[in-house]
Coordinates of C-alpha atoms in Angstrom, one line a residue:
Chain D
X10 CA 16.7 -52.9 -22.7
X11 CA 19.5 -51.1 -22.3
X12 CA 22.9 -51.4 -24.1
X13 CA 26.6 -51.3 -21.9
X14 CA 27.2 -48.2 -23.7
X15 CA 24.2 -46.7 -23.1
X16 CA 24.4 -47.8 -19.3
X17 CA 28.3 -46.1 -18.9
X18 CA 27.0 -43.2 -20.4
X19 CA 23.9 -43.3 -17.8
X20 CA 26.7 -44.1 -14.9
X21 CA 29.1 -41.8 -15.6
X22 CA 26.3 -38.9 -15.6
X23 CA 25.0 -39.6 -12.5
X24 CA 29.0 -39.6 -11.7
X25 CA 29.2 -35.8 -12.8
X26 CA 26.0 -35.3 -11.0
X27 CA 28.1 -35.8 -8.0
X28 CA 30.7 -34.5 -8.7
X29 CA 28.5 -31.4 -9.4
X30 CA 26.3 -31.8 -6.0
X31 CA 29.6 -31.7 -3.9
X32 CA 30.8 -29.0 -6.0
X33 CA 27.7 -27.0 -4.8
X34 CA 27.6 -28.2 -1.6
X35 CA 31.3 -26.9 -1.0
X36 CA 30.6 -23.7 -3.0
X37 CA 27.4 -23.5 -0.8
X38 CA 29.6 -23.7 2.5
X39 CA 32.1 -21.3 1.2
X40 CA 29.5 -18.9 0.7
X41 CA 28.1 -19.0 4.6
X42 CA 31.7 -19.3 5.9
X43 CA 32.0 -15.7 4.0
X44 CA 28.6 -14.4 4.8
X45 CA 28.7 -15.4 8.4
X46 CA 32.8 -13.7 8.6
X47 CA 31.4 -10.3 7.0
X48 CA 29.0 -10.2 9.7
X49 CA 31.5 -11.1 12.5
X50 CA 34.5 -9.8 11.7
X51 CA 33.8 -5.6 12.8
X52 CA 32.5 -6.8 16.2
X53 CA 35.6 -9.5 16.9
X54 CA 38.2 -7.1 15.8
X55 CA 36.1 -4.2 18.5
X56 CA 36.5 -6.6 21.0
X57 CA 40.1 -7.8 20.5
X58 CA 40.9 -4.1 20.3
X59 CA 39.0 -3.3 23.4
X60 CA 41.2 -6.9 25.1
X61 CA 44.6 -5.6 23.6
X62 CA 44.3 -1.4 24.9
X63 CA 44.4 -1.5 28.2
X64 CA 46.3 -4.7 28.5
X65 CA 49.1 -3.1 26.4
X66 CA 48.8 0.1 28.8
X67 CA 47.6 2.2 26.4
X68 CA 44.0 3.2 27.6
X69 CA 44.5 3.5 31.2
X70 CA 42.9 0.0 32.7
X71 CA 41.5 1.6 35.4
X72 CA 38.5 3.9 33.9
X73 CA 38.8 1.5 30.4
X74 CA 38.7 -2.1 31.7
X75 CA 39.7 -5.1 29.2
X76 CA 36.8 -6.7 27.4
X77 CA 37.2 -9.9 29.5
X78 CA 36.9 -8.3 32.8
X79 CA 33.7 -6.7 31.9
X80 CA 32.3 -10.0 30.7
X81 CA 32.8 -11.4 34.3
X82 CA 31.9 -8.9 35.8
X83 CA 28.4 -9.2 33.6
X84 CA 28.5 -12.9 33.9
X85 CA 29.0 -12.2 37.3
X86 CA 25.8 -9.7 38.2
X87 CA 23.9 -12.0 36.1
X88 CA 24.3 -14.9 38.4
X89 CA 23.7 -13.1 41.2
X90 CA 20.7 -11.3 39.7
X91 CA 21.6 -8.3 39.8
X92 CA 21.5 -7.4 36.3
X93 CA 18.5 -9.2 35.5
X94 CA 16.7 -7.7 38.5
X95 CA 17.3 -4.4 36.7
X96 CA 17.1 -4.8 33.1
X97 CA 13.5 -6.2 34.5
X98 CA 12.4 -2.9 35.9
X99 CA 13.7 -1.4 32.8
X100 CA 12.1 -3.5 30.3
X101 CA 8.6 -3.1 32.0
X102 CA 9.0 0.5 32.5
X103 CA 9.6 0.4 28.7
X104 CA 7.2 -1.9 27.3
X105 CA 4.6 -0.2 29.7
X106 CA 5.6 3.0 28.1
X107 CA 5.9 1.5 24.9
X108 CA 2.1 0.0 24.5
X109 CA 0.5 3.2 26.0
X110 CA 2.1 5.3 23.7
X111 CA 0.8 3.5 20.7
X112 CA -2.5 3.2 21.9
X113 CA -2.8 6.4 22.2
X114 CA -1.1 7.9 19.3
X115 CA -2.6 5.5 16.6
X116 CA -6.3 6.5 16.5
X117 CA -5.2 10.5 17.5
X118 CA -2.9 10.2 14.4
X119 CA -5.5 8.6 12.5
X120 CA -8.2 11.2 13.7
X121 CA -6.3 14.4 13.0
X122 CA -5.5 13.1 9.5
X123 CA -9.2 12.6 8.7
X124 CA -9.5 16.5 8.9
X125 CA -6.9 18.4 6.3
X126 CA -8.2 21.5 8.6
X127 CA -7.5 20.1 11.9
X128 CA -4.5 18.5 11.2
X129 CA -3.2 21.9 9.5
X130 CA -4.4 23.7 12.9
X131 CA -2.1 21.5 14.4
X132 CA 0.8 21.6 12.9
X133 CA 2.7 24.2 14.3
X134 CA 2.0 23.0 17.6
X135 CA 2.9 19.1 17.0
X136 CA 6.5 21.0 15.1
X137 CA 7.0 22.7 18.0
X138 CA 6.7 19.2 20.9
X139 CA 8.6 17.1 18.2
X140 CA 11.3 19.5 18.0
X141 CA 11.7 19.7 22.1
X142 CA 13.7 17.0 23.6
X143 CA 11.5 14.5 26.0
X144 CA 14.5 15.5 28.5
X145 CA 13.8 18.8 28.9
X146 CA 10.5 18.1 30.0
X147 CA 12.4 15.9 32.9
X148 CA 12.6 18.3 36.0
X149 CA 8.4 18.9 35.0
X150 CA 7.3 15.5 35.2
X151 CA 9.8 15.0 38.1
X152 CA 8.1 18.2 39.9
X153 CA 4.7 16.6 39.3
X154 CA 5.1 13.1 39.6
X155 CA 7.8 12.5 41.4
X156 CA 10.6 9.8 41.1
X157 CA 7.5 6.9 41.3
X158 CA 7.0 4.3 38.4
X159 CA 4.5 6.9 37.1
X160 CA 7.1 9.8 36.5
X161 CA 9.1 7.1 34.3
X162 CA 6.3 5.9 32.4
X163 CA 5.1 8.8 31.8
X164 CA 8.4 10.1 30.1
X165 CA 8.8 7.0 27.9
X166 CA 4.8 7.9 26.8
X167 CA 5.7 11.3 26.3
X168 CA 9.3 10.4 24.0
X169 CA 7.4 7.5 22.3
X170 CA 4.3 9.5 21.4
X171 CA 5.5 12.1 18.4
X172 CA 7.2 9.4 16.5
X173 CA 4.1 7.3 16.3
X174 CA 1.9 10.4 16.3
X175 CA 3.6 11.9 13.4
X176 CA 4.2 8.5 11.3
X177 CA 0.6 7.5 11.5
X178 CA -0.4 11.4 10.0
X179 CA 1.9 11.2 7.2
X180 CA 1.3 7.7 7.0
X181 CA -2.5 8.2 6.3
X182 CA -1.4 11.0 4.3
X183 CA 0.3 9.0 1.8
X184 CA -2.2 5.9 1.2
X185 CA -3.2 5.6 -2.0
X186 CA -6.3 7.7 -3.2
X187 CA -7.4 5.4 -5.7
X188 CA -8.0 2.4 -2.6
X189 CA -10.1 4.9 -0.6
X190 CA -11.7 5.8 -4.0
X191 CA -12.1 2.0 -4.5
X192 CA -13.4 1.4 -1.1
X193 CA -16.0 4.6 -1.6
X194 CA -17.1 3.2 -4.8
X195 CA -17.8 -0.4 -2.7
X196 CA -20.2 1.4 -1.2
X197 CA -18.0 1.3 2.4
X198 CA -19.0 3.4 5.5
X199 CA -16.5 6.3 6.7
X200 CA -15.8 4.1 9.8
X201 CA -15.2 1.1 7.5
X202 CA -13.1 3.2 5.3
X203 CA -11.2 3.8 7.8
X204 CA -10.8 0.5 9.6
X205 CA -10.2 -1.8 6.7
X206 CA -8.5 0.6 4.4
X207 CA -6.9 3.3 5.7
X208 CA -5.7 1.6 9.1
X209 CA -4.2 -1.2 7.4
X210 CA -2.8 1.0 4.5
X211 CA -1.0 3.0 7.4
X212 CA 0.1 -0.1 9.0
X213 CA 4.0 -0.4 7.8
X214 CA 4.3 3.8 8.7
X215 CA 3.2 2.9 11.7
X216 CA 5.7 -0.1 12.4
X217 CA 8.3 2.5 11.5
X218 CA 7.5 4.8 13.7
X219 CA 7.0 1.9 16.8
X220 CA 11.0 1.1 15.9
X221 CA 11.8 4.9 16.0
X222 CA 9.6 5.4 19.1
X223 CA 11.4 2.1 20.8
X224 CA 14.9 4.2 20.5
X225 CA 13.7 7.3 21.6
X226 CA 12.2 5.0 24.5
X227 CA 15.6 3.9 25.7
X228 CA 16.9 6.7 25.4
X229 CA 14.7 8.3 27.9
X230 CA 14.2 5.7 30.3
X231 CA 17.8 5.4 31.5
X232 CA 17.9 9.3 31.7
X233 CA 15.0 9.2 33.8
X234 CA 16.5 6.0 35.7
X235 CA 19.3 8.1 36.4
X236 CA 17.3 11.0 38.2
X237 CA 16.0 8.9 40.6
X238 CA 15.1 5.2 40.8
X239 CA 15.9 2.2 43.3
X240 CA 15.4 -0.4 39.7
X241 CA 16.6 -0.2 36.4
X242 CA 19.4 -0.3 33.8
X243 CA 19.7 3.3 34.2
X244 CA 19.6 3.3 38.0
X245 CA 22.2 0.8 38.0
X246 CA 24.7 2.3 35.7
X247 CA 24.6 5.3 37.8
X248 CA 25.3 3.1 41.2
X249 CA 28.2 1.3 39.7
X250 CA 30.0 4.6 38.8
X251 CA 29.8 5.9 42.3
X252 CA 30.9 2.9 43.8
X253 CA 33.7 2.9 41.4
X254 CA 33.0 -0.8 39.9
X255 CA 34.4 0.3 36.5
X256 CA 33.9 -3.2 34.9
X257 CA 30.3 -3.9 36.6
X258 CA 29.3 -0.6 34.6
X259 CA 30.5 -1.9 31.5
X260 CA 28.4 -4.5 32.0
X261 CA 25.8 -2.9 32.8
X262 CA 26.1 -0.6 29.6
X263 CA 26.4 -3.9 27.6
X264 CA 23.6 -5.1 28.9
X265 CA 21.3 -1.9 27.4
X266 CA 23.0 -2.6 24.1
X267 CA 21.9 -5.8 24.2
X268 CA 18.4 -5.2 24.9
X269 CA 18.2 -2.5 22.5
X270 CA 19.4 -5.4 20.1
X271 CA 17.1 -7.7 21.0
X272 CA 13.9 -5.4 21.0
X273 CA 14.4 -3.8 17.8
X274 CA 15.0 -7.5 16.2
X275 CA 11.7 -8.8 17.8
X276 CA 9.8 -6.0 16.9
X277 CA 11.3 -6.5 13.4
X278 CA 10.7 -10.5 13.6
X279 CA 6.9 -9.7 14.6
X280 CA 7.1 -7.2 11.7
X281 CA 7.5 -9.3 9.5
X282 CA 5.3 -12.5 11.1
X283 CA 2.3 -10.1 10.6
X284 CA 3.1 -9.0 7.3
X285 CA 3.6 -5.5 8.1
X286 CA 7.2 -5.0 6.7
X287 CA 7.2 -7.4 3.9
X288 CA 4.8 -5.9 1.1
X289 CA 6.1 -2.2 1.8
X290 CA 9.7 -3.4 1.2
X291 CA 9.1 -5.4 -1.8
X292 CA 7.6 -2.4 -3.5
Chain Y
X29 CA -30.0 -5.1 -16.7
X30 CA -29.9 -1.4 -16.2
X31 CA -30.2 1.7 -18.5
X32 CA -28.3 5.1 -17.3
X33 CA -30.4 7.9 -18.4
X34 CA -28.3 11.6 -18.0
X35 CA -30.9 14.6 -18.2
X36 CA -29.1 17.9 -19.1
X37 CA -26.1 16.7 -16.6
X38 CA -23.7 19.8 -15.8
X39 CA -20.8 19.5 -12.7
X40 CA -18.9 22.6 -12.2
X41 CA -16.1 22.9 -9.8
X42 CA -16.1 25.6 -7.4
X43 CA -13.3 28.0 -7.5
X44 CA -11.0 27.8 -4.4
X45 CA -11.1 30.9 -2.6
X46 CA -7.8 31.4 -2.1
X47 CA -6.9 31.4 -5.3
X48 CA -7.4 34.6 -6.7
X49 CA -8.6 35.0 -10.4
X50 CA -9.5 31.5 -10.2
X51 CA -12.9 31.0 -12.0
X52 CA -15.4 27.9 -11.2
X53 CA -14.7 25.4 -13.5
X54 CA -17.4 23.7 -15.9
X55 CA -16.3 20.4 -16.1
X56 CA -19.7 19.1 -17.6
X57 CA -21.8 21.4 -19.3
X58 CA -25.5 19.9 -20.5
X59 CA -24.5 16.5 -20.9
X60 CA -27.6 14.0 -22.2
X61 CA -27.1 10.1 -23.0
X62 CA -28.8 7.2 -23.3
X63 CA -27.4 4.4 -22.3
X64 CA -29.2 1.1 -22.6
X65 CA -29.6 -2.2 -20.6
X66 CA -27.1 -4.6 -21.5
X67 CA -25.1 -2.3 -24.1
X68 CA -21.5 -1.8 -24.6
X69 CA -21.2 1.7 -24.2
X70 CA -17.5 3.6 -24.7
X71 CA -17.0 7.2 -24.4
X72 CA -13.7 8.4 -25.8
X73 CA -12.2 11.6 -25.4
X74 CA -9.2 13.8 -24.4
X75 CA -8.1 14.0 -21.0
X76 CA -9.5 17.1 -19.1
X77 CA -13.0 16.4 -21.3
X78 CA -14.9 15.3 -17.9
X79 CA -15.4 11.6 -19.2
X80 CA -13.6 10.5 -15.5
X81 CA -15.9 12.7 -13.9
X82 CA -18.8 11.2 -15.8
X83 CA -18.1 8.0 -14.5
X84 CA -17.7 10.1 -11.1
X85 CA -21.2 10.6 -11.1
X86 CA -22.5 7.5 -12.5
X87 CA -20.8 5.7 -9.7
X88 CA -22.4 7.7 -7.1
X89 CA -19.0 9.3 -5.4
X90 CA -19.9 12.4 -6.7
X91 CA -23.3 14.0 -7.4
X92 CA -24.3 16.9 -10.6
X93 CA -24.3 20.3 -9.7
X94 CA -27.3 20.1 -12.5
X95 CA -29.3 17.8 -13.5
X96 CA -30.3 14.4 -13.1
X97 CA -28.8 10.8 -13.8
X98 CA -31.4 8.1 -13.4
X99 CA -30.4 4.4 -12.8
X100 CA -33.5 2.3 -14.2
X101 CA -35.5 5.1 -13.6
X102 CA -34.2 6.2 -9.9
X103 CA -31.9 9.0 -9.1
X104 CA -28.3 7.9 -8.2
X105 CA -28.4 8.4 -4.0
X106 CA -24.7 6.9 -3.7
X107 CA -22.4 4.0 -4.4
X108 CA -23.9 0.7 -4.8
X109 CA -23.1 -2.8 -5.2
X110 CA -25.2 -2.9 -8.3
X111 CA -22.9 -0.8 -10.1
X112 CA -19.3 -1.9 -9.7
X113 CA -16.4 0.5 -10.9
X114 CA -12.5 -0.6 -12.3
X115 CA -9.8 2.0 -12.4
X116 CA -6.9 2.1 -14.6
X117 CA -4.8 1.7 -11.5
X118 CA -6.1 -0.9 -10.8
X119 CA -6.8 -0.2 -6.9
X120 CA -5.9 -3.1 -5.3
X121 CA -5.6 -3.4 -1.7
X122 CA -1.4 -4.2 -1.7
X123 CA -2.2 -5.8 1.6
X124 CA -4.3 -8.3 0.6
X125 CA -3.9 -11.3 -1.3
X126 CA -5.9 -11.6 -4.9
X127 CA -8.6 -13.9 -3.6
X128 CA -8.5 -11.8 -0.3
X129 CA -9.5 -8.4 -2.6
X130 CA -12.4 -10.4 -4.4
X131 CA -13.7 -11.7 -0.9
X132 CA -13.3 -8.0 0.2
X133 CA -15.6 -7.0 -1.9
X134 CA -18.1 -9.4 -1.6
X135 CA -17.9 -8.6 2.0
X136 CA -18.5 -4.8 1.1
X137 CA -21.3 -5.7 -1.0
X138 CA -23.1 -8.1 1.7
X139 CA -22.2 -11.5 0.7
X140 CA -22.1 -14.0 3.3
X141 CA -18.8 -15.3 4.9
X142 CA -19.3 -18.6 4.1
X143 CA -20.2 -18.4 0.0
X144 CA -17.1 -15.8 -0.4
X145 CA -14.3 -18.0 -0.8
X146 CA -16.3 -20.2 -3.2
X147 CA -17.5 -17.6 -5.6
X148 CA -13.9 -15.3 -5.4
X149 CA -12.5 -18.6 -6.8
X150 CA -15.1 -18.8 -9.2
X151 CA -14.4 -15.0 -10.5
X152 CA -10.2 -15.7 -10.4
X153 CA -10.9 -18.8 -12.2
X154 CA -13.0 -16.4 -15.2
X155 CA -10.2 -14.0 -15.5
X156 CA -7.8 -16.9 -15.2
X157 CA -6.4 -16.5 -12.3
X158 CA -7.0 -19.6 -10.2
X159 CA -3.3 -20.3 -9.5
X160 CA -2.1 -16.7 -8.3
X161 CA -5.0 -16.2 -6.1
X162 CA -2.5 -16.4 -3.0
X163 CA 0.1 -13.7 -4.7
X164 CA -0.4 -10.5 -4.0
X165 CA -0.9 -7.4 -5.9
X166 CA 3.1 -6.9 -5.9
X167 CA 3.5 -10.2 -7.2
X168 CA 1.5 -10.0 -10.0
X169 CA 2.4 -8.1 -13.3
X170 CA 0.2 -5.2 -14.4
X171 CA -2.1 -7.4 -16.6
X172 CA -2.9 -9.7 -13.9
X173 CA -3.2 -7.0 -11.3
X174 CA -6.4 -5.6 -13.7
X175 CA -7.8 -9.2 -14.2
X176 CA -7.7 -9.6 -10.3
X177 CA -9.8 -6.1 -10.5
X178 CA -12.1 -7.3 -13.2
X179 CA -12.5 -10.6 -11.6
X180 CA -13.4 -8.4 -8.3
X181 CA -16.0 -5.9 -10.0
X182 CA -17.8 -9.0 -11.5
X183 CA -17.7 -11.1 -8.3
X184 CA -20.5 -8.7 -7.1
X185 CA -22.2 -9.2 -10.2
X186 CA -23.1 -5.9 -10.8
X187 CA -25.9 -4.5 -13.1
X188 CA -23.4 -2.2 -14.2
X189 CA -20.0 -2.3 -15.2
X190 CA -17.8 1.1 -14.8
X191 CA -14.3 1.2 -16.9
X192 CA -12.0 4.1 -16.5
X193 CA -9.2 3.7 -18.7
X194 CA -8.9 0.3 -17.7
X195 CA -6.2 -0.9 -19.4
X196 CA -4.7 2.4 -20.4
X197 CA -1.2 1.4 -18.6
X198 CA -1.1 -1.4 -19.9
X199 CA 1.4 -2.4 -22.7
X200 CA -0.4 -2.7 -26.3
X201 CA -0.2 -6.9 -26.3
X202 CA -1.4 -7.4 -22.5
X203 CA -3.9 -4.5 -23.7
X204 CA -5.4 -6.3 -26.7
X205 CA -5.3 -9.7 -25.0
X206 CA -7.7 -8.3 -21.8
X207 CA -9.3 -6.3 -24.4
X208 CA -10.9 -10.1 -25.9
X209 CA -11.4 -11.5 -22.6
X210 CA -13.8 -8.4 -21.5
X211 CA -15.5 -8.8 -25.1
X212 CA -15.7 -12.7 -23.9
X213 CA -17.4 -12.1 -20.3
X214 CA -19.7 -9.5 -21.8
X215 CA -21.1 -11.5 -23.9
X216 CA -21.8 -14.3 -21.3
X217 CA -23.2 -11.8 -18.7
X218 CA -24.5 -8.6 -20.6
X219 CA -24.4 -6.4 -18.7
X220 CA -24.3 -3.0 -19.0
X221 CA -20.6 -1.6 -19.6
X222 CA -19.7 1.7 -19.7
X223 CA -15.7 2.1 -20.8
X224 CA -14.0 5.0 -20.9
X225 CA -11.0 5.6 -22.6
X226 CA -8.8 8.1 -24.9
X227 CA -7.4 5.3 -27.6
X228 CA -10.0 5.6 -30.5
X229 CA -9.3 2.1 -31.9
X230 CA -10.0 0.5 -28.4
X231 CA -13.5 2.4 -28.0
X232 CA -14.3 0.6 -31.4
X233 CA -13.1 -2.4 -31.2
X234 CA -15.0 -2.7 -27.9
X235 CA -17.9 -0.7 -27.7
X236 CA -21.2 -1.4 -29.3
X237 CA -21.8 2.8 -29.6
X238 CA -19.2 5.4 -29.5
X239 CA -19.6 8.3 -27.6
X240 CA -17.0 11.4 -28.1
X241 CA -16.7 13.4 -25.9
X242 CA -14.6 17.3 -26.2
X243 CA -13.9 19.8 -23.9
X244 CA -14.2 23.1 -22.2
X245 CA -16.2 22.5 -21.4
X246 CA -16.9 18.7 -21.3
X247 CA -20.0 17.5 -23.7
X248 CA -20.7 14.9 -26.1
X249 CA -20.4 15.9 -29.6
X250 CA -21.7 13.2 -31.1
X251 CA -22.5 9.4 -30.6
X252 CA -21.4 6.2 -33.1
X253 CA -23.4 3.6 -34.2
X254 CA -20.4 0.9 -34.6
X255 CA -21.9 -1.5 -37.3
X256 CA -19.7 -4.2 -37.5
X257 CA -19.5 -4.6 -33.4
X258 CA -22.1 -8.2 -33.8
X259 CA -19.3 -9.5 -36.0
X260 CA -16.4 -9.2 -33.7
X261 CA -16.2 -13.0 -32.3
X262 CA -15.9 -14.3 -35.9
X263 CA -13.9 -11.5 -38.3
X264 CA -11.0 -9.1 -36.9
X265 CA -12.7 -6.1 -37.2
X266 CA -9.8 -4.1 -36.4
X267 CA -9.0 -5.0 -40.3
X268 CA -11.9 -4.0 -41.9
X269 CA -12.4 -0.9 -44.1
X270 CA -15.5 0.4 -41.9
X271 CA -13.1 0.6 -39.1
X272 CA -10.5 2.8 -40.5
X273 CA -13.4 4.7 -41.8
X274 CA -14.9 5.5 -38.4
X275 CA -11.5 5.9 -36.6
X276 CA -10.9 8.5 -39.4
X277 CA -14.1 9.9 -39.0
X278 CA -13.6 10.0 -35.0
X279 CA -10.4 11.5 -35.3
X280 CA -11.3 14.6 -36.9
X281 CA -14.3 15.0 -34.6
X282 CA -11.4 15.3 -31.6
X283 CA -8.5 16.4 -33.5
X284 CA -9.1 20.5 -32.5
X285 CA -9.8 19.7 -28.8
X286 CA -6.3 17.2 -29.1
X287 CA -3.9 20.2 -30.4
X288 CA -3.7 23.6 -28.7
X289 CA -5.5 26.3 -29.8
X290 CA -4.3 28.5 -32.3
X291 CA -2.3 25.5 -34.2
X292 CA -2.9 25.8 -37.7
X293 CA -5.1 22.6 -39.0

């Protein structure tokens, strides 16, 4: 039973209740329309100033092609395949590079941390590698290897080692005592202590040091490209200069951004799929 | 049921060599107790008076340099399921869900895959816990976080239960609130508990015997017969004139080893 006062009351409630939901609803599309310019605005207003210089003659067009030549010239060597035929030796050489480095460095981090004594002994010596750039070793590996797959691989091992190397010791350095006490006090085995404590523990130092390892990756792969390659962004890059195709090396350069983009956000999506990032950042 | 019998018990810590001038370090020095099956033992004391190392050695993660501590009549070779250890902080694995630490630690102690999950639900549900076992350990608050570590010592169903300082960061209403429940699920299992903590009023509202414990070096000075600890479920002890008494009487037993030396008292 309900009265006609009682039902305009009821009406007219559910009336503000509307009012309110498109209220929110437009607040709510406000809000993205703001979040989405913050993120957008820096890049647009880079590439309308890269458009307006040259076109205006201020940056000579020549050696600083407008924005929209590069991008035809990317769309372009994309069609054709040229770019992708490229970034593909590149992002093997990398990933290659990339996995080995981590395999490697994980459980000899891990090992040298289990020994205060070794990892002491060490210590000068790892200072002394971290602090020498992976470039200099170049002409070496060059000398050794060559200018074969395996002289490139070997470089992006070699840059992508210490970050891992060094995150995983101070990463197992800084666990938490009281889980390993925990784990002791479980009655755990020194190889499970490590495995299903420690490792995991380490895990997000480790992630951190696979991003940092992924820069110094890039970095050294299209040096190494440079030296001497028939594939590769790097390789590329260096081809288009000579030949003088100004916007085709713009493109090219694009392209690395790009991927450097796109790998550090997949690495950070899979990051966070596994766990790895999340618990370490809410803390 | 197990009693923990410690025979003239001393632990010293070597001096590092490096440091010069640096003397070894009695931590323990003669230490004999009696603890029985099934009793509620605390040991109170100041900090740096060895009672962490005490549970140390009952644990089995570190061994007398003197000694013996016998376990039901067998000397303590190592960690064991059958005694089952909670720290103050907690020691979660920040990793792992709630229900994911309890089934780690059934899985340390040898229990099979498939009763895990039943009997970690079972432990969460005890401590009250049954709808956070999903969160984990950064998603609980500090109380919660011990009950998950409570709930994860008793999953194992340990003969002996090892408390260090427990709920010594806790604040003083989540403190008193864990402090009933542990009362609660000792006297369902009875097992053996050994708590240690530095808060007087906690060793006797819990314990069934005090033990105090004073320093350098570490021994126990005397042990407390708590008279009123049968009555607990029914009266609030914490009230009663034999309480004050015997905190009084506890307090002056530690009160030279709690202010520095030479401090007129």
């Amino acid at each position: 039973m309900s009265s006609p006062a009682q039902t305009f009351t009821a009406s007219s409630r559910s009336v503000q209740a509307q009012a309110r939901d498109a209220g929110a609803m437009a607040r709510r599309s406000v809000q993205i329309t703001a979040q989405l310019l913050k993120y957008t605005l820096a890049p647009a207003l880079f590439v309308l100033t890269w458009e307006m210089l040259p076109r205006l003659g201020i940056v000579n067009p020549v050696f600083f092609p407008p924005f929209s030549r590069v991008a035809q010239a990317g769309w372009h060597l994309t069609v054709t395949g040229v770019l992708p035929r490229n970034a593909c030796a590149s992002i093997m050489r990398a990933v290659t590079g990339l996995c080995l480095a981590t395999v490697i460095a994980v459980p000899l981090g891990m090992l040298i941390s289990a020994s205060r004594t070794v990892s002491d002994m060490l210590s000068p010596l790892l200072e002394a590698f971290r602090n020498t750039a992976p470039l200099a070793l170049l002409p070496v590996i060059t000398l050794v290897l060559g200018i074969g797959e395996v002289s490139k691989v070997t470089m992006v091992v070699y840059a992508a080692f210490w970050p891992i190397l060094l995150n995983t010791i101070s990463g197992v350095r800084g666990v938490d005592p009281v889980i390993i006490k925990a784990g002791r006090a479980m009655g755990l085995s020194p190889a499970n202590l490590l495995l299903r404590i420690t490792l995991p523990a380490t895990l997000p130092t480790i992630f951190t040091g696979v991003r940092l390892a992924l820069a110094a990756t890039f970095l050294v792969l299209i040096a190494a490209e440079m030296v001497g390659a028939r594939a590769g962004l790097g390789y590329y890059l260096n081809v288009a200069q000579a030949n003088f195709q100004i916007p085709e090396m713009y493109a090219g350069i694009l392209a690395l951004s790009g991927l450097g983009l796109l790998s550090n956000g997949l690495l950070f999506w899979a990051g966070v799929r596994l766990r790895i990032v999340q618990w370490r950042n809410v803390k | 049921m197990s009693d923990i019998v410690f025979q003239s018990v001393c632990k010293i810590f070597p001096a590092v060599p490096a440091r010069k001038g640096e003397r070894d370090y009695t931590v323990l020095h003669d230490v004999s107790l009696n603890i029985r099956a099934g009793e509620f033992m605390c040991l109170v004391g100041p900090s740096g008076c060895g009672k962490s190392t005490l549970l140390d050695l009952m644990a089995g993660l570190d061994f007398p340099t003197d000694g013996t501590i016998l376990i039901d009549g067998e000397p303590i070779k190592g960690p064991a399921a059958s005694r089952s250890v909670v720290f103050q902080q907690y020691a979660l694995m920040p990793w792992l869900s709630a229900l994911q630490n309890v089934e780690f630690a059934l899985e340390a102690a040898g229990v099979p895959r498939n009763r895990r999950r039943e009997r970690a639900l079972a432990y969460l549900r005890l401590v009250g816990l049954s709808d956070f076992a999903h969160r984990r350990p950064d998603q609980l608050s500090g109380g919660m976080k011990q009950r998950v570590a409570i709930a994860r010592s008793l999953s194992v169903e340990p003969r002996v239960l090892l408390m260090d300082e427990p709920f010594g960061a806790l604040d003083a209403q989540t403190r008193e609130g864990l402090q009933d429940e542990l009362l609660r699920l000792w006297h369902q299992s009875r097992q053996t508990i050994v708590f240690i903590t530095h808060d007087i009023d906690e060793a006797l509202y819990l314990g069934q015997r005090v033990a105090i414990m004073t320093r350098n070096p570490g021994h126990i000075a005397e042990i407390i017969d708590v008279p009123f600890s049968a009555r607990r479920m029914e009266t609030n002890v914490r009230r009663l004139p034999e309480f004050s008494a015997l905190r009084h009487q506890i307090w002056r037993k530690l009160k030279p080893d709690a202010l520095p030396p030479g401090t007129y008292h």
